[in-house]
Coordinates of C-alpha atoms in Angstrom, one line a residue:
X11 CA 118.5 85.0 63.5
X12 CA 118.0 82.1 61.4
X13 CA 114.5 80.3 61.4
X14 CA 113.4 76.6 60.8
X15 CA 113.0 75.6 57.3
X16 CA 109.1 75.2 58.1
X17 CA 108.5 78.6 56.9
X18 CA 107.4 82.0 58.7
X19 CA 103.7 81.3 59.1
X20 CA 102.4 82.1 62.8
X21 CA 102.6 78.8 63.7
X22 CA 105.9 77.5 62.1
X23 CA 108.3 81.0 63.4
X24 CA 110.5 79.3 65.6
X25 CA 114.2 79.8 65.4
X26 CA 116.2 76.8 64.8
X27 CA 118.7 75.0 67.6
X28 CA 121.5 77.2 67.8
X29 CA 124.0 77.8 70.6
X30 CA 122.4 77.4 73.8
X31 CA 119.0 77.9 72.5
X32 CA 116.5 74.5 71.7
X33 CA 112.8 75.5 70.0
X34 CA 111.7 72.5 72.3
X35 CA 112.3 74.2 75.4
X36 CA 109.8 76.5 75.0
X37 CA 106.2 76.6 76.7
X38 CA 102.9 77.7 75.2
X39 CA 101.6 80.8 77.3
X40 CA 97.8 80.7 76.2
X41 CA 95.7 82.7 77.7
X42 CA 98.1 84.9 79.9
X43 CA 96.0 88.0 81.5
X44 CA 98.2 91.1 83.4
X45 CA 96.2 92.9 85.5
X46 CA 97.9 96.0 87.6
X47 CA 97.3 99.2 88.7
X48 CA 99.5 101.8 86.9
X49 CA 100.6 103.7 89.6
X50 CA 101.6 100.6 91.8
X51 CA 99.1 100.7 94.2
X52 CA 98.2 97.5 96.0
X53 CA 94.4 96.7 96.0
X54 CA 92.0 94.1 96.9
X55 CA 90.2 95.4 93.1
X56 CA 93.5 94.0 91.4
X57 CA 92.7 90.6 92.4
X58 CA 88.7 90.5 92.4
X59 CA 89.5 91.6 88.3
X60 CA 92.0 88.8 88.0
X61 CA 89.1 86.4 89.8
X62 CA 86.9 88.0 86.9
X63 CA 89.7 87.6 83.9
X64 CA 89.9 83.8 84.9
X65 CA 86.0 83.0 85.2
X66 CA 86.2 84.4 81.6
X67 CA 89.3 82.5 80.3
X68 CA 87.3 78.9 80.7
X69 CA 86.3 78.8 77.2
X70 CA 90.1 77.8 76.8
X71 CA 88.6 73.9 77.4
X72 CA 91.4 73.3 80.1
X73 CA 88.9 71.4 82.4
X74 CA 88.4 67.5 82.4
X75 CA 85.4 65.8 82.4
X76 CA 84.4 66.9 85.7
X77 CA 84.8 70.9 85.3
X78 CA 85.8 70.7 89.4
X79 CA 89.2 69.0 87.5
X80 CA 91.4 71.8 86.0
X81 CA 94.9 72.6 85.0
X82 CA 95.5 74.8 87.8
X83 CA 95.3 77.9 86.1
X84 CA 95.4 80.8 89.1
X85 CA 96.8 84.6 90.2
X86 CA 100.2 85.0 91.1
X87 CA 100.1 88.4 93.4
X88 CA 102.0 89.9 96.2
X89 CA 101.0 88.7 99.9
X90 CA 99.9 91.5 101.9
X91 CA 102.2 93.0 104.5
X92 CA 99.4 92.6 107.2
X93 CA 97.7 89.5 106.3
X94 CA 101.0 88.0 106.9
X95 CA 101.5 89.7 110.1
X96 CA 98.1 88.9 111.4
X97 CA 98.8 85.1 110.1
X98 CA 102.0 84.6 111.6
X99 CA 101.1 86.7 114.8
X100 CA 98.3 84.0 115.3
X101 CA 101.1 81.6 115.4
X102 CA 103.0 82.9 118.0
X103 CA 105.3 84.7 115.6
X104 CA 106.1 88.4 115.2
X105 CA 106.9 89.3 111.4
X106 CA 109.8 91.9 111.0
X107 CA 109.1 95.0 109.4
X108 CA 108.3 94.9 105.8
X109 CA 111.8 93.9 103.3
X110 CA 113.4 92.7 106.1
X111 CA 111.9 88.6 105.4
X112 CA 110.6 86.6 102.7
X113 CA 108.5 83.8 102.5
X114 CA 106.8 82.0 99.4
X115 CA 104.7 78.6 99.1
X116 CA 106.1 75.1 99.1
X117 CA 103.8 72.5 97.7
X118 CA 104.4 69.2 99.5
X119 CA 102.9 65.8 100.4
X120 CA 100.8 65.3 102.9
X121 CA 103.1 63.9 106.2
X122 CA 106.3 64.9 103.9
X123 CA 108.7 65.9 105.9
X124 CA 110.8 68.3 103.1
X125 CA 110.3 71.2 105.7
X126 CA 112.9 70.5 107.7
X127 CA 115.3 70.4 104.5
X128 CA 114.2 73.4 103.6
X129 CA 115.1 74.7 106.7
X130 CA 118.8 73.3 106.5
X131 CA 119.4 75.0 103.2
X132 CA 118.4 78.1 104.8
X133 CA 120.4 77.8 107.4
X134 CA 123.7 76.8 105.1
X135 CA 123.0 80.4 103.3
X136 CA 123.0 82.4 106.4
X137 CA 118.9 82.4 105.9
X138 CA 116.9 81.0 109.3
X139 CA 113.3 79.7 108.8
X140 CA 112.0 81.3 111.8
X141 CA 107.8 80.1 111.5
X142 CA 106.1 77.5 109.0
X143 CA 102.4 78.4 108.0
X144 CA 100.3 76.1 106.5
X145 CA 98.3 77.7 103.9
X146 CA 93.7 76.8 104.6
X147 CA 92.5 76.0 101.1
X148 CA 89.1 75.1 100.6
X149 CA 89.3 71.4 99.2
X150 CA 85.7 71.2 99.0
X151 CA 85.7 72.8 95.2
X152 CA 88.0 70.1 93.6
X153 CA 87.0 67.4 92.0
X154 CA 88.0 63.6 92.4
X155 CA 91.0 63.4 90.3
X156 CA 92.1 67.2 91.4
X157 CA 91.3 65.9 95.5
X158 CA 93.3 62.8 94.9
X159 CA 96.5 64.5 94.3
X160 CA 96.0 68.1 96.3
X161 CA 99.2 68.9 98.2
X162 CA 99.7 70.9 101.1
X163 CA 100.3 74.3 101.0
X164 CA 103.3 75.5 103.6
X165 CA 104.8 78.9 104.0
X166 CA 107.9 79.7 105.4
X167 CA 108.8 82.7 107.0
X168 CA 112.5 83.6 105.9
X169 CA 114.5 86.0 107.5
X170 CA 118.4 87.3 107.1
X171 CA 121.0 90.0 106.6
X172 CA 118.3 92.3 105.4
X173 CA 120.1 95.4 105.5
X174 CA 122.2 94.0 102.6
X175 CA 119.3 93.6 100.0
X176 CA 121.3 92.4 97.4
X177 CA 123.1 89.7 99.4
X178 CA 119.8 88.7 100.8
X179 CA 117.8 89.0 97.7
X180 CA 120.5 86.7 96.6
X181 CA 120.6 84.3 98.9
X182 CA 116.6 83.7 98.5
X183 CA 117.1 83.2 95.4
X184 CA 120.0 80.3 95.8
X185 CA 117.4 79.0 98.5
X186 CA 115.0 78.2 96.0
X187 CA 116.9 77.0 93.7
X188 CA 118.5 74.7 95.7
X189 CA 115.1 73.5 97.2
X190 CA 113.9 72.9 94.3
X191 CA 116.7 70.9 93.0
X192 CA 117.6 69.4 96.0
X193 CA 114.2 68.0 98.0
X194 CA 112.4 65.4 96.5
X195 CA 108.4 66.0 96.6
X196 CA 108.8 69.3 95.6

């Protein structure tokens, strides 16, 4: 692997262009944090430790003048089987058995209409969008710059030819994609 002709100090050890690979593609990660349980247990500890890992990460400056006004740092995690059900239940929808449905957050607009797009791409891949959720954030936290541009939170509730995981992990994937790609707003 060749490198630039900056030198190999920590802060120069980039590989040069080459093939498909550009040095300007990539994306500091400061202050990434990995917090699991080692036997792959889900539990409500992993993510009151991530909560703790963040509070302690704020020394990394990424606030604005008002420290309401972030860069969005957060926890990715997995969405509990029965919080979903209990969620979608109290929306009239009963959520399949756990693996056989998806769902994931869209981060629209408010009054953007993107949904039903969504759901048309999901329908062209055999997927059907059978419940939309939208997601209660508390807004009262942000700050004025943060409020002024806070989308809405939706999740949909995908569903398909589950007992083909591969096909159906597949077509997720081509969902998002697409979506991405192909609404505007999101």
């Amino acid at each position: 692997m060749s490198f630039s002709k900056k030198g190999y100090d920590w802060a120069d050890a980039m590989p040069a262009k080459q093939g498909l690979y550009d040095p300007s593609n990539e994306r500091d990660a400061c202050g990434v944090g990995f917090i699991i349980n080692i036997k792959g247990q889900a539990s409500h500890k992993i993510l009151r430790d991530s909560e703790n890992l963040l509070c302690n990460m704020s020394h990394r400056g990424a606030t604005g003048a008002d420290t309401r006004d972030g860069d969005g740092a957060g926890v990715m995690a997995a969405m509990p089987h029965q919080l979903l059900s209990r969620e979608f239940h109290s929306l009239g929808c009963k959520l399949p058995p756990l693996g056989q449905y998806s769902t994931g957050n869209l981060f629209v607009q408010p009054g953007d209409q993107c949904m039903n797009q969504f759901d048309s791409i999901a329908e062209q891949l055999g997927l059907h969008v059978v419940a939309w959720r939208k997601v209660p954030v508390k807004s009262e936290i942000l700050g004025p710059a943060s409020h002024s541009k806070e989308p809405v939170v939706m999740q949909p509730l995908v569903v398909g030819d589950w007992q083909e995981e591969r096909k159906f992990q597949r077509q997720l994937f081509i969902l998002k994609k697409r979506a991405h790609h192909e609404i505007q707003g999101l």
